[in-house]
mmCIF file of C-alpha atoms in Angstrom:
data_model
loop_
_atom_site.group_PDB
_atom_site.id
_atom_site.type_symbol
_atom_site.label_atom_id
_atom_site.label_comp_id
_atom_site.label_asym_id
_atom_site.label_seq_id
_atom_site.Cartn_x
_atom_site.Cartn_y
_atom_site.Cartn_z
ATOM 1 C CA ALA I 19 -18.141 -13.878 4.523
ATOM 2 C CA ARG I 20 -15.354 -13.229 2.262
ATOM 3 C CA VAL I 21 -12.839 -12.432 4.904
ATOM 4 C CA GLY I 22 -12.246 -15.237 7.205
ATOM 5 C CA TYR I 23 -9.615 -16.097 9.843
ATOM 6 C CA GLY I 24 -6.617 -18.460 9.896
ATOM 7 C CA ALA I 25 -5.960 -19.924 13.297
ATOM 8 C CA MET I 26 -2.373 -21.235 12.869
ATOM 9 C CA GLN I 27 -0.766 -18.641 14.879
ATOM 10 C CA LEU I 28 -2.934 -19.539 18.086
ATOM 11 C CA ASP I 29 -0.465 -22.130 19.161
ATOM 12 C CA ASP I 30 0.941 -22.676 22.625
ATOM 13 C CA THR I 31 3.053 -19.438 22.493
ATOM 14 C CA VAL I 32 -0.025 -17.398 22.919
ATOM 15 C CA THR I 33 -1.925 -17.715 26.108
ATOM 16 C CA THR I 34 -5.370 -19.689 26.159
ATOM 17 C CA ASP I 35 -7.177 -16.668 27.348
ATOM 18 C CA ASP I 36 -5.507 -14.554 24.364
ATOM 19 C CA ALA I 37 -6.619 -17.070 21.822
ATOM 20 C CA VAL I 38 -10.042 -17.491 23.048
ATOM 21 C CA ALA I 39 -10.515 -13.750 23.091
ATOM 22 C CA VAL I 40 -9.474 -13.528 19.363
ATOM 23 C CA LEU I 41 -11.357 -16.123 18.008
ATOM 24 C CA ARG I 42 -14.611 -14.875 20.146
ATOM 25 C CA ARG I 43 -13.703 -11.259 18.665
ATOM 26 C CA ALA I 44 -13.659 -12.668 15.171
ATOM 27 C CA VAL I 45 -17.097 -14.138 15.260
ATOM 28 C CA GLU I 46 -18.462 -10.778 16.896
ATOM 29 C CA LEU I 47 -16.966 -9.134 13.645
ATOM 30 C CA GLY I 48 -18.859 -11.619 11.380
ATOM 31 C CA VAL I 49 -16.067 -14.169 10.501
ATOM 32 C CA ASN I 50 -17.761 -17.297 9.566
ATOM 33 C CA HIS I 51 -14.848 -19.131 8.036
ATOM 34 C CA ILE I 52 -12.142 -20.269 10.258
ATOM 35 C CA ASP I 53 -8.952 -22.314 8.909
ATOM 36 C CA THR I 54 -7.359 -24.856 11.061
ATOM 37 C CA ALA I 55 -5.460 -28.364 11.160
ATOM 38 C CA SER I 56 -4.935 -31.103 13.549
ATOM 39 C CA PHE I 57 -1.243 -30.781 13.136
ATOM 40 C CA TYR I 58 -1.328 -27.016 14.222
ATOM 41 C CA ALA I 59 0.393 -27.250 17.589
ATOM 42 C CA ASN I 60 -0.394 -30.870 17.854
ATOM 43 C CA GLY I 61 -4.183 -30.302 18.120
ATOM 44 C CA GLU I 62 -3.994 -27.352 20.295
ATOM 45 C CA VAL I 63 -5.265 -24.915 17.966
ATOM 46 C CA ASN I 64 -8.235 -27.127 17.633
ATOM 47 C CA ARG I 65 -8.830 -27.572 21.227
ATOM 48 C CA ARG I 66 -8.518 -23.668 21.702
ATOM 49 C CA ILE I 67 -11.127 -23.199 18.657
ATOM 50 C CA ARG I 68 -13.416 -25.641 20.581
ATOM 51 C CA GLN I 69 -13.251 -23.940 23.952
ATOM 52 C CA ALA I 70 -13.800 -20.308 22.390
ATOM 53 C CA LEU I 71 -16.783 -21.133 20.221
ATOM 54 C CA ALA I 72 -18.291 -24.497 21.169
ATOM 55 C CA PRO I 73 -21.423 -25.019 20.742
ATOM 56 C CA PHE I 74 -20.834 -23.566 16.911
ATOM 57 C CA PRO I 75 -22.708 -21.196 15.498
ATOM 58 C CA ASP I 76 -24.866 -22.728 12.690
ATOM 59 C CA ASP I 77 -23.370 -20.553 10.031
ATOM 60 C CA LEU I 78 -19.736 -21.110 10.920
ATOM 61 C CA VAL I 79 -17.655 -22.981 8.424
ATOM 62 C CA ILE I 80 -14.478 -24.622 10.061
ATOM 63 C CA VAL I 81 -12.125 -25.733 7.251
ATOM 64 C CA SER I 82 -9.377 -27.976 8.113
ATOM 65 C CA LYS I 83 -6.614 -29.880 5.981
ATOM 66 C CA VAL I 84 -4.935 -32.940 5.853
ATOM 67 C CA GLY I 85 -1.510 -34.421 4.563
ATOM 68 C CA ALA I 86 0.613 -33.258 7.189
ATOM 69 C CA ALA I 87 1.152 -34.363 10.988
ATOM 70 C CA HIS I 88 2.917 -32.804 13.704
ATOM 71 C CA ALA I 89 6.496 -33.817 14.475
ATOM 72 C CA THR I 90 9.184 -32.802 16.559
ATOM 73 C CA GLY I 91 13.050 -32.418 16.363
ATOM 74 C CA GLY I 92 13.283 -31.040 12.784
ATOM 75 C CA PRO I 93 13.456 -27.479 10.929
ATOM 76 C CA ILE I 94 9.797 -27.248 11.284
ATOM 77 C CA PRO I 95 7.292 -29.129 13.569
ATOM 78 C CA LEU I 96 5.667 -31.250 10.755
ATOM 79 C CA ARG I 97 6.109 -34.152 8.469
ATOM 80 C CA ALA I 98 4.320 -35.597 5.233
ATOM 81 C CA ALA I 99 1.483 -37.400 6.140
ATOM 82 C CA GLN I 100 0.091 -38.221 2.349
ATOM 83 C CA LYS I 101 -1.096 -41.948 2.704
ATOM 84 C CA PRO I 102 -4.963 -42.666 2.721
ATOM 85 C CA ALA I 103 -4.835 -43.910 6.205
ATOM 86 C CA GLU I 104 -2.949 -40.913 7.392
ATOM 87 C CA LEU I 105 -5.602 -38.874 5.958
ATOM 88 C CA ARG I 106 -8.202 -40.460 7.812
ATOM 89 C CA ALA I 107 -6.236 -40.318 10.787
ATOM 90 C CA ALA I 108 -6.076 -36.337 10.347
ATOM 91 C CA VAL I 109 -9.765 -36.403 10.014
ATOM 92 C CA GLU I 110 -10.556 -38.319 12.983
ATOM 93 C CA ALA I 111 -8.368 -36.135 15.038
ATOM 94 C CA ASP I 112 -10.099 -32.899 13.819
ATOM 95 C CA LEU I 113 -13.635 -34.436 15.057
ATOM 96 C CA GLU I 114 -12.025 -35.523 18.339
ATOM 97 C CA GLN I 115 -10.474 -32.251 18.888
ATOM 98 C CA LEU I 116 -12.929 -30.172 17.713
ATOM 99 C CA GLY I 117 -16.073 -32.192 19.199
ATOM 100 C CA LEU I 118 -17.611 -32.386 15.984
ATOM 101 C CA GLU I 119 -19.623 -35.056 14.176
ATOM 102 C CA ARG I 120 -18.393 -33.734 10.688
ATOM 103 C CA ILE I 121 -15.917 -31.267 9.415
ATOM 104 C CA PRO I 122 -17.542 -28.898 7.144
ATOM 105 C CA VAL I 123 -14.555 -28.761 4.654
ATOM 106 C CA VAL I 124 -11.221 -30.329 4.605
ATOM 107 C CA ASN I 125 -8.368 -29.724 2.318
ATOM 108 C CA LEU I 126 -6.077 -32.290 0.752
ATOM 109 C CA ARG I 127 -2.916 -30.462 1.485
ATOM 110 C CA ARG I 128 -0.799 -32.186 -1.352
ATOM 111 C CA LEU I 129 3.082 -31.557 -1.715
ATOM 112 C CA ASP I 130 3.337 -30.610 -5.334
ATOM 113 C CA LEU I 131 4.195 -27.144 -4.702
ATOM 114 C CA GLY I 132 6.108 -25.173 -2.293
ATOM 115 C CA PRO I 133 6.808 -23.661 0.098
ATOM 116 C CA GLY I 134 7.169 -25.882 2.738
ATOM 117 C CA LEU I 135 7.217 -29.710 3.017
ATOM 118 C CA ALA I 136 8.092 -32.073 0.040
ATOM 119 C CA ALA I 137 7.010 -35.884 -0.513
ATOM 120 C CA GLU I 138 9.679 -38.167 -0.708
ATOM 121 C CA GLY I 139 9.663 -42.238 -0.519
ATOM 122 C CA ASP I 140 6.820 -43.863 0.316
ATOM 123 C CA GLN I 141 4.769 -40.317 0.909
ATOM 124 C CA ILE I 142 4.794 -39.911 -2.846
ATOM 125 C CA VAL I 143 1.082 -41.005 -3.177
ATOM 126 C CA GLY I 144 -1.013 -40.832 -6.106
ATOM 127 C CA LEU I 145 -3.761 -38.334 -6.462
ATOM 128 C CA ASP I 146 -6.609 -41.061 -7.159
ATOM 129 C CA ASP I 147 -5.648 -42.883 -3.920
ATOM 130 C CA GLN I 148 -5.921 -39.664 -1.862
ATOM 131 C CA LEU I 149 -9.229 -38.528 -3.424
ATOM 132 C CA ALA I 150 -10.924 -41.984 -3.115
ATOM 133 C CA GLU I 151 -10.305 -41.869 0.767
ATOM 134 C CA MET I 152 -11.498 -38.325 0.861
ATOM 135 C CA VAL I 153 -14.728 -39.095 -1.154
ATOM 136 C CA ALA I 154 -15.218 -42.246 1.045
ATOM 137 C CA MET I 155 -15.099 -39.925 4.298
ATOM 138 C CA ARG I 156 -17.443 -37.405 2.587
ATOM 139 C CA ASP I 157 -19.869 -40.389 1.542
ATOM 140 C CA GLU I 158 -19.439 -41.450 5.289
ATOM 141 C CA GLY I 159 -20.598 -38.063 6.539
ATOM 142 C CA LYS I 160 -17.235 -37.232 8.376
ATOM 143 C CA ILE I 161 -16.400 -34.285 6.203
ATOM 144 C CA GLY I 162 -18.843 -32.061 4.186
ATOM 145 C CA ALA I 163 -16.765 -31.183 1.011
ATOM 146 C CA ILE I 164 -13.356 -31.417 -0.402
ATOM 147 C CA GLY I 165 -10.933 -28.847 -1.002
ATOM 148 C CA ILE I 166 -7.452 -29.178 -2.329
ATOM 149 C CA SER I 167 -4.049 -27.366 -1.434
ATOM 150 C CA ALA I 168 -0.725 -26.842 -2.968
ATOM 151 C CA VAL I 169 -1.367 -28.116 -6.238
ATOM 152 C CA GLY I 170 -1.257 -26.702 -9.990
ATOM 153 C CA ASP I 171 -4.062 -26.286 -12.531
ATOM 154 C CA ASP I 172 -3.013 -29.827 -14.221
ATOM 155 C CA VAL I 173 -3.641 -31.545 -10.622
ATOM 156 C CA LEU I 174 -6.746 -29.504 -10.081
ATOM 157 C CA ARG I 175 -8.160 -30.393 -13.526
ATOM 158 C CA ALA I 176 -7.601 -34.168 -12.578
ATOM 159 C CA ALA I 177 -9.444 -33.589 -9.239
ATOM 160 C CA LEU I 178 -12.284 -31.801 -10.325
ATOM 161 C CA PRO I 179 -14.530 -35.131 -11.049
ATOM 162 C CA ALA I 180 -14.365 -35.698 -7.240
ATOM 163 C CA GLY I 181 -16.120 -32.139 -6.626
ATOM 164 C CA ILE I 182 -13.906 -29.540 -5.211
ATOM 165 C CA ALA I 183 -15.098 -26.722 -2.996
ATOM 166 C CA CYS I 184 -11.939 -24.693 -2.657
ATOM 167 C CA VAL I 185 -8.325 -24.367 -3.573
ATOM 168 C CA GLN I 186 -5.798 -23.101 -1.087
ATOM 169 C CA ASN I 187 -2.576 -21.964 -2.821
ATOM 170 C CA ALA I 188 0.300 -19.626 -1.903
ATOM 171 C CA TYR I 189 -0.433 -16.482 -3.979
ATOM 172 C CA SER I 190 -0.260 -12.529 -3.443
ATOM 173 C CA LEU I 191 -0.349 -9.269 -4.970
ATOM 174 C CA LEU I 192 3.548 -9.795 -5.605
ATOM 175 C CA ASP I 193 3.387 -13.606 -6.155
ATOM 176 C CA ARG I 194 1.199 -14.360 -8.822
ATOM 177 C CA ALA I 195 2.590 -17.594 -10.164
ATOM 178 C CA GLN I 196 -0.769 -19.398 -9.448
ATOM 179 C CA GLU I 197 -2.725 -17.020 -11.719
ATOM 180 C CA GLU I 198 -3.699 -19.889 -13.989
ATOM 181 C CA THR I 199 -5.011 -22.018 -11.176
ATOM 182 C CA LEU I 200 -6.968 -19.136 -9.828
ATOM 183 C CA GLN I 201 -8.432 -18.325 -13.217
ATOM 184 C CA LEU I 202 -9.581 -22.264 -13.401
ATOM 185 C CA CYS I 203 -11.121 -21.745 -10.089
ATOM 186 C CA ALA I 204 -13.072 -18.806 -11.019
ATOM 187 C CA ALA I 205 -14.169 -20.527 -14.447
ATOM 188 C CA GLU I 206 -15.372 -24.024 -12.341
ATOM 189 C CA GLY I 207 -17.007 -22.062 -9.543
ATOM 190 C CA ILE I 208 -14.527 -23.009 -6.928
ATOM 191 C CA ALA I 209 -13.458 -20.721 -3.915
ATOM 192 C CA TRP I 210 -9.738 -19.259 -4.109
ATOM 193 C CA VAL I 211 -8.179 -19.291 -0.788
ATOM 194 C CA PRO I 212 -4.504 -17.929 -0.971
ATOM 195 C CA PHE I 213 -2.228 -18.711 2.024
ATOM 196 C CA PHE I 214 0.643 -16.298 2.584
ATOM 197 C CA PRO I 215 -1.546 -13.481 1.150
ATOM 198 C CA LEU I 216 0.892 -10.873 2.143
ATOM 199 C CA GLY I 217 4.025 -12.766 1.729
ATOM 200 C CA SER I 218 6.431 -14.550 4.022
ATOM 201 C CA ALA I 219 9.662 -14.464 5.937
ATOM 202 C CA ILE I 220 10.758 -17.115 3.123
ATOM 203 C CA PRO I 221 12.743 -15.427 0.443
ATOM 204 C CA THR I 222 10.532 -16.573 -2.445
ATOM 205 C CA LEU I 223 7.591 -14.964 -0.956
ATOM 206 C CA PRO I 224 7.952 -11.154 -1.051
ATOM 207 C CA SER I 225 6.501 -8.985 1.928
ATOM 208 C CA VAL I 226 3.586 -7.090 0.461
ATOM 209 C CA ALA I 227 3.421 -4.622 3.329
ATOM 210 C CA ASP I 228 7.287 -3.580 2.713
ATOM 211 C CA ASP I 229 6.592 -3.065 -1.130
ATOM 212 C CA ALA I 230 7.199 0.771 -2.006
ATOM 213 C CA GLU I 231 4.061 1.082 -4.518
ATOM 214 C CA VAL I 232 1.573 -0.759 -1.818
ATOM 215 C CA VAL I 233 3.068 1.469 0.914
ATOM 216 C CA ALA I 234 2.361 4.551 -1.499
ATOM 217 C CA VAL I 235 -1.396 3.571 -2.213
ATOM 218 C CA ALA I 236 -1.848 2.833 1.495
ATOM 219 C CA GLU I 237 -0.817 6.318 2.424
ATOM 220 C CA GLU I 238 -2.952 7.718 -0.167
ATOM 221 C CA ILE I 239 -6.099 6.363 0.733
ATOM 222 C CA GLY I 240 -5.372 6.274 4.501
ATOM 223 C CA VAL I 241 -5.152 2.429 5.407
ATOM 224 C CA THR I 242 -2.188 -0.103 5.978
ATOM 225 C CA PRO I 243 -0.091 -1.631 3.466
ATOM 226 C CA ALA I 244 -1.407 -4.778 4.731
ATOM 227 C CA GLN I 245 -4.933 -3.792 3.946
ATOM 228 C CA VAL I 246 -3.939 -2.706 0.711
ATOM 229 C CA GLY I 247 -2.596 -6.315 -0.084
ATOM 230 C CA LEU I 248 -5.669 -8.152 1.366
ATOM 231 C CA ALA I 249 -8.070 -5.553 -0.508
ATOM 232 C CA TRP I 250 -6.392 -5.954 -3.813
ATOM 233 C CA LEU I 251 -6.854 -9.968 -3.612
ATOM 234 C CA LEU I 252 -10.596 -9.255 -3.060
ATOM 235 C CA ALA I 253 -10.670 -7.074 -5.706
ATOM 236 C CA HIS I 254 -8.966 -8.805 -8.000
ATOM 237 C CA SER I 255 -11.154 -12.159 -8.294
ATOM 238 C CA PRO I 256 -14.734 -12.601 -6.932
ATOM 239 C CA ASN I 257 -14.213 -15.816 -5.848
ATOM 240 C CA THR I 258 -11.553 -15.235 -3.666
ATOM 241 C CA LEU I 259 -11.772 -15.584 0.193
ATOM 242 C CA LEU I 260 -9.369 -14.672 2.591
ATOM 243 C CA ILE I 261 -8.001 -16.205 5.790
ATOM 244 C CA PRO I 262 -5.300 -13.976 7.271
ATOM 245 C CA GLY I 263 -4.076 -14.939 10.523
ATOM 246 C CA THR I 264 -2.972 -12.596 13.560
ATOM 247 C CA ARG I 265 -2.565 -12.985 17.420
ATOM 248 C CA SER I 266 -3.799 -9.562 17.664
ATOM 249 C CA ILE I 267 -7.279 -8.142 18.200
ATOM 250 C CA ARG I 268 -6.240 -4.807 16.599
ATOM 251 C CA HIS I 269 -4.945 -6.555 13.415
ATOM 252 C CA LEU I 270 -8.032 -8.915 13.265
ATOM 253 C CA GLU I 271 -10.174 -5.872 13.131
ATOM 254 C CA GLN I 272 -7.965 -4.139 10.481
ATOM 255 C CA ASN I 273 -8.036 -7.453 8.517
ATOM 256 C CA VAL I 274 -11.889 -7.896 8.778
ATOM 257 C CA ALA I 275 -12.410 -4.283 7.673
ATOM 258 C CA VAL I 276 -10.372 -4.720 4.341
ATOM 259 C CA GLY I 277 -13.944 -5.880 2.485
ATOM 260 C CA ALA I 278 -14.936 -2.015 2.841
ATOM 261 C CA ILE I 279 -11.829 -0.716 1.291
ATOM 262 C CA GLU I 280 -12.232 0.779 -2.127
ATOM 263 C CA LEU I 281 -8.748 0.777 -4.043
ATOM 264 C CA PRO I 282 -8.136 3.064 -6.875
ATOM 265 C CA VAL I 283 -8.789 1.777 -10.028
ATOM 266 C CA ASP I 284 -5.266 1.969 -11.469
ATOM 267 C CA ILE I 285 -3.899 -0.473 -9.088
#
């Protein structure tokens, strides 16, 4: 299904019962792509996914990411974890927290592009060394497929020989800086999975739902501005998959519904 679910918001500020209810409703609505990471709330998000959905449906694709680790005391609860041994440790944590023998897809979260963490010092690690570890884990059966995140088209081209299933980059209707990378993915048959698809409170990522033209289109066709922003992404490129996150079942239902929205042709 082209509309999946990003579980990052189901941290310990949400009750376990509410998190379980959202996850189970997502699957009821046909969601079969859930994005997570062992560093989300220090593994709590993974544990909630397991509690809500295990034993997992056969068609459920759980996608995790490596390249960061949980941390406390800083402006964000993360630190860079780019070394090959740290990538492996994150996959092992995913396997334990989710109760799986293999993670279907794991994204290598490089720190080449913002927003968020930047690599410094010994955390500046070569792509080849990282991909060698990812390929080794794929060969061992710990991960099913390799994705890559926060990279430009030059890094993606260099990674292609390893076999790349998907790319996660910041991208929205109002922030198309990564258009060339999207088009490369389309040409190579690689799934494009935009994060921050509706923008963010981060100043460099404008809010799609607050844009006057988006609001006008939403009023014209009787949907929410957020639905317009998500529907545009699906219409813009057929290799796009969405993983919008929410703590609200109502918003979840609105997000899943965007697959059926037809936008005016001139948007």
